[in-house]
Amino acid sequence: MERTTTRRRPSKKPVKLNYRMMLCIAVLVFFLLALLFFILFLSRGGKISDLNKQIETLNGEKTTLSDQVNSLTQENQTLLSGLTDALPDPTTAQTDSLPDLIPQLTEGVYVVHSTGSQYQYLSIPAGYLQDKLAAYRDDAAGYTVVEGDAPTCTYWVLFSDRVIGLAEGDQGFVSMDRAATGSATTVPSGMYAFVASFFA
């Protein structure tokens, strides 16, 4: 009788973890991460340094531009003073009625000033002063209709197509039919002071 022998399969050996290998991998990963963060830090530091340099450059340019603006402002004021000083003495009107005076002043651009007891007027020559007045006239954003009656004006600018009355606080009126009064409105900032300088 034959004996049947059964072969036993060799049992699998338990997998041993190679802790040394895992430690090396962990150290390598940590090193790579540290290297990556170091590179990012250097890159960020370089960008910050570049931005700081750009800010310094812009600040220097801003200072230069501010100096140029101040210089141009002084030159403009000097030019304006020279032009206003060159204006002739104002003419005293022969009438104490502004509605009667306005129709008499039609040839060119005029400014009129009320001293309280009489009217004085100047004919503004072509050039910077007249161009500046035209710029104020055409500054649509500077005119806003306000409620109430027009303020008591002390200066008027007479153009061929309109009269602009000026009062303190950038208030006044605009009359498109060249009347001595009109609806209350704001006027462009600086226009009152500019016209007042003609009679200073």
mmCIF file of C-alpha atoms in Angstrom, residues 17-192:
data_model
loop_
_atom_site.group_PDB
_atom_site.id
_atom_site.type_symbol
_atom_site.label_atom_id
_atom_site.label_comp_id
_atom_site.label_asym_id
_atom_site.label_seq_id
_atom_site.Cartn_x
_atom_site.Cartn_y
_atom_site.Cartn_z
ATOM 1 C CA LEU A 17 10.057 46.570 8.336
ATOM 2 C CA ASN A 18 13.342 48.119 7.536
ATOM 3 C CA TYR A 19 13.238 50.985 10.019
ATOM 4 C CA ARG A 20 16.610 52.225 8.946
ATOM 5 C CA MET A 21 15.425 52.596 5.368
ATOM 6 C CA MET A 22 12.226 54.390 6.497
ATOM 7 C CA LEU A 23 14.263 56.723 8.660
ATOM 8 C CA CYS A 24 16.529 57.553 5.733
ATOM 9 C CA ILE A 25 13.493 58.245 3.533
ATOM 10 C CA ALA A 26 11.958 60.450 6.214
ATOM 11 C CA VAL A 27 15.200 62.356 6.613
ATOM 12 C CA LEU A 28 15.450 62.766 2.851
ATOM 13 C CA VAL A 29 11.865 64.062 2.609
ATOM 14 C CA PHE A 30 12.492 66.471 5.476
ATOM 15 C CA PHE A 31 15.668 67.680 3.779
ATOM 16 C CA LEU A 32 13.863 68.233 0.485
ATOM 17 C CA LEU A 33 11.070 70.141 2.223
ATOM 18 C CA ALA A 34 13.579 72.263 4.120
ATOM 19 C CA LEU A 35 15.441 72.952 0.878
ATOM 20 C CA LEU A 36 12.177 73.931 -0.840
ATOM 21 C CA PHE A 37 11.210 76.320 1.969
ATOM 22 C CA PHE A 38 14.710 77.788 1.951
ATOM 23 C CA ILE A 39 14.496 78.440 -1.803
ATOM 24 C CA LEU A 40 11.044 80.005 -1.366
ATOM 25 C CA PHE A 41 12.374 82.159 1.467
ATOM 26 C CA LEU A 42 15.283 83.366 -0.662
ATOM 27 C CA SER A 43 12.940 84.047 -3.576
ATOM 28 C CA ARG A 44 10.528 85.950 -1.316
ATOM 29 C CA GLY A 45 13.402 87.914 0.208
ATOM 30 C CA GLY A 46 14.623 88.843 -3.274
ATOM 31 C CA LYS A 47 11.151 90.004 -4.303
ATOM 32 C CA ILE A 48 10.797 92.061 -1.117
ATOM 33 C CA SER A 49 14.190 93.619 -1.772
ATOM 34 C CA ASP A 50 13.164 94.455 -5.362
ATOM 35 C CA LEU A 51 9.868 95.935 -4.156
ATOM 36 C CA ASN A 52 11.683 98.043 -1.560
ATOM 37 C CA LYS A 53 14.021 99.346 -4.256
ATOM 38 C CA GLN A 54 11.049 100.152 -6.495
ATOM 39 C CA ILE A 55 9.339 101.970 -3.613
ATOM 40 C CA GLU A 56 12.508 103.989 -2.966
ATOM 41 C CA THR A 57 12.710 104.843 -6.670
ATOM 42 C CA LEU A 58 9.041 105.877 -6.773
ATOM 43 C CA ASN A 59 9.456 107.983 -3.631
ATOM 44 C CA GLY A 60 12.434 109.705 -5.231
ATOM 45 C CA GLU A 61 10.438 110.341 -8.416
ATOM 46 C CA LYS A 62 7.503 111.618 -6.326
ATOM 47 C CA THR A 63 9.781 114.059 -4.524
ATOM 48 C CA THR A 64 11.225 115.240 -7.831
ATOM 49 C CA LEU A 65 7.742 115.693 -9.329
ATOM 50 C CA SER A 66 6.564 117.550 -6.225
ATOM 51 C CA ASP A 67 9.527 119.906 -6.521
ATOM 52 C CA GLN A 68 8.741 120.447 -10.200
ATOM 53 C CA VAL A 69 5.054 121.111 -9.423
ATOM 54 C CA ASN A 70 6.014 123.622 -6.731
ATOM 55 C CA SER A 71 8.441 125.302 -9.105
ATOM 56 C CA LEU A 72 5.834 125.464 -11.884
ATOM 57 C CA THR A 73 3.225 126.779 -9.432
ATOM 58 C CA GLN A 74 5.570 129.572 -8.368
ATOM 59 C CA GLU A 75 6.380 130.384 -11.985
ATOM 60 C CA ASN A 76 2.650 130.424 -12.807
ATOM 61 C CA GLN A 77 1.939 132.743 -9.891
ATOM 62 C CA THR A 78 4.781 135.005 -10.949
ATOM 63 C CA LEU A 79 3.452 135.028 -14.528
ATOM 64 C CA LEU A 80 -0.081 135.765 -13.310
ATOM 65 C CA SER A 81 1.119 138.575 -11.059
ATOM 66 C CA GLY A 82 3.055 140.082 -13.941
ATOM 67 C CA LEU A 83 0.034 139.920 -16.255
ATOM 68 C CA THR A 84 -2.394 141.392 -13.729
ATOM 69 C CA ASP A 85 0.105 144.137 -12.828
ATOM 70 C CA ALA A 86 0.318 145.008 -16.523
ATOM 71 C CA LEU A 87 -3.434 145.568 -16.756
ATOM 72 C CA PRO A 88 -4.479 149.213 -16.978
ATOM 73 C CA ASP A 89 -6.327 150.864 -14.123
ATOM 74 C CA PRO A 90 -10.017 149.963 -14.148
ATOM 75 C CA THR A 91 -12.414 152.373 -15.766
ATOM 76 C CA THR A 92 -15.156 153.840 -13.616
ATOM 77 C CA ALA A 93 -18.564 153.387 -15.198
ATOM 78 C CA GLN A 94 -20.652 156.459 -15.963
ATOM 79 C CA THR A 95 -23.733 154.689 -14.668
ATOM 80 C CA ASP A 96 -24.637 153.137 -11.343
ATOM 81 C CA SER A 97 -26.945 150.627 -13.038
ATOM 82 C CA LEU A 98 -25.448 147.270 -13.964
ATOM 83 C CA PRO A 99 -28.273 146.440 -16.418
ATOM 84 C CA ASP A 100 -27.412 149.656 -18.252
ATOM 85 C CA LEU A 101 -23.665 149.007 -18.160
ATOM 86 C CA ILE A 102 -23.670 145.450 -19.513
ATOM 87 C CA PRO A 103 -25.037 146.306 -22.994
ATOM 88 C CA GLN A 104 -22.275 148.899 -23.376
ATOM 89 C CA LEU A 105 -19.522 146.276 -22.961
ATOM 90 C CA THR A 106 -19.771 143.981 -25.959
ATOM 91 C CA GLU A 107 -16.443 144.160 -27.787
ATOM 92 C CA GLY A 108 -14.366 141.402 -26.184
ATOM 93 C CA VAL A 109 -14.289 140.024 -22.656
ATOM 94 C CA TYR A 110 -14.834 142.329 -19.669
ATOM 95 C CA VAL A 111 -14.765 141.977 -15.910
ATOM 96 C CA VAL A 112 -16.838 144.300 -13.757
ATOM 97 C CA HIS A 113 -16.356 145.074 -10.063
ATOM 98 C CA SER A 114 -18.766 146.702 -7.644
ATOM 99 C CA THR A 115 -17.076 148.899 -5.028
ATOM 100 C CA GLY A 116 -20.374 149.368 -3.244
ATOM 101 C CA SER A 117 -20.965 152.853 -4.586
ATOM 102 C CA GLN A 118 -19.943 152.483 -8.227
ATOM 103 C CA TYR A 119 -18.942 150.019 -10.911
ATOM 104 C CA GLN A 120 -15.454 149.582 -12.370
ATOM 105 C CA TYR A 121 -14.627 147.518 -15.431
ATOM 106 C CA LEU A 122 -11.626 146.195 -17.312
ATOM 107 C CA SER A 123 -11.262 144.947 -20.859
ATOM 108 C CA ILE A 124 -9.270 141.693 -20.720
ATOM 109 C CA PRO A 125 -6.716 141.410 -23.530
ATOM 110 C CA ALA A 126 -6.371 138.266 -25.599
ATOM 111 C CA GLY A 127 -3.869 135.817 -24.154
ATOM 112 C CA TYR A 128 -3.413 133.942 -20.919
ATOM 113 C CA LEU A 129 -5.933 135.892 -18.824
ATOM 114 C CA GLN A 130 -8.684 135.662 -21.408
ATOM 115 C CA ASP A 131 -7.938 131.970 -22.034
ATOM 116 C CA LYS A 132 -8.111 131.302 -18.288
ATOM 117 C CA LEU A 133 -11.496 133.002 -18.063
ATOM 118 C CA ALA A 134 -12.706 130.948 -21.041
ATOM 119 C CA ALA A 135 -11.534 127.765 -19.285
ATOM 120 C CA TYR A 136 -13.568 128.709 -16.210
ATOM 121 C CA ARG A 137 -16.543 129.495 -18.461
ATOM 122 C CA ASP A 138 -16.333 126.094 -20.168
ATOM 123 C CA ASP A 139 -15.843 124.075 -16.962
ATOM 124 C CA ALA A 140 -19.331 122.552 -17.005
ATOM 125 C CA ALA A 141 -18.662 120.451 -13.899
ATOM 126 C CA GLY A 142 -18.073 123.633 -11.882
ATOM 127 C CA TYR A 143 -21.614 124.883 -12.391
ATOM 128 C CA THR A 144 -24.424 123.335 -10.356
ATOM 129 C CA VAL A 145 -27.828 124.935 -9.951
ATOM 130 C CA VAL A 146 -28.668 125.538 -6.286
ATOM 131 C CA GLU A 147 -31.923 126.441 -4.590
ATOM 132 C CA GLY A 148 -32.822 129.970 -3.647
ATOM 133 C CA ASP A 149 -32.081 133.369 -5.083
ATOM 134 C CA ALA A 150 -28.781 134.241 -6.687
ATOM 135 C CA PRO A 151 -26.306 135.703 -4.177
ATOM 136 C CA THR A 152 -25.254 139.325 -4.134
ATOM 137 C CA CYS A 153 -22.311 139.414 -6.516
ATOM 138 C CA THR A 154 -19.314 141.733 -6.402
ATOM 139 C CA TYR A 155 -17.721 140.642 -9.699
ATOM 140 C CA TRP A 156 -19.114 139.859 -13.127
ATOM 141 C CA VAL A 157 -17.448 138.374 -16.204
ATOM 142 C CA LEU A 158 -18.995 139.535 -19.454
ATOM 143 C CA PHE A 159 -18.608 137.251 -22.458
ATOM 144 C CA SER A 160 -20.233 137.794 -25.835
ATOM 145 C CA ASP A 161 -22.781 135.047 -25.124
ATOM 146 C CA ARG A 162 -23.279 135.184 -21.331
ATOM 147 C CA VAL A 163 -22.697 136.979 -18.061
ATOM 148 C CA ILE A 164 -21.313 135.142 -15.034
ATOM 149 C CA GLY A 165 -21.849 136.748 -11.644
ATOM 150 C CA LEU A 166 -19.386 135.885 -8.871
ATOM 151 C CA ALA A 167 -19.832 135.969 -5.107
ATOM 152 C CA GLU A 168 -17.673 134.679 -2.269
ATOM 153 C CA GLY A 169 -17.824 130.974 -1.527
ATOM 154 C CA ASP A 170 -17.778 129.950 -5.205
ATOM 155 C CA GLN A 171 -21.384 131.039 -5.673
ATOM 156 C CA GLY A 172 -22.985 133.147 -8.359
ATOM 157 C CA PHE A 173 -25.203 132.953 -11.411
ATOM 158 C CA VAL A 174 -25.017 132.448 -15.164
ATOM 159 C CA SER A 175 -27.165 134.484 -17.538
ATOM 160 C CA MET A 176 -27.221 133.209 -21.116
ATOM 161 C CA ASP A 177 -29.064 136.357 -22.265
ATOM 162 C CA ARG A 178 -26.440 138.690 -20.712
ATOM 163 C CA ALA A 179 -28.728 139.934 -17.974
ATOM 164 C CA ALA A 180 -27.523 141.329 -14.662
ATOM 165 C CA THR A 181 -28.997 138.441 -12.696
ATOM 166 C CA GLY A 182 -29.915 134.780 -13.087
ATOM 167 C CA SER A 183 -30.561 131.510 -11.305
ATOM 168 C CA ALA A 184 -28.328 130.687 -8.356
ATOM 169 C CA THR A 185 -25.497 128.316 -9.167
ATOM 170 C CA THR A 186 -22.054 127.300 -8.049
ATOM 171 C CA VAL A 187 -19.077 128.555 -10.034
ATOM 172 C CA PRO A 188 -15.732 126.818 -10.634
ATOM 173 C CA SER A 189 -13.393 126.834 -7.658
ATOM 174 C CA GLY A 190 -10.829 129.635 -7.872
ATOM 175 C CA MET A 191 -12.717 131.747 -10.405
ATOM 176 C CA TYR A 192 -13.777 134.362 -7.835
#
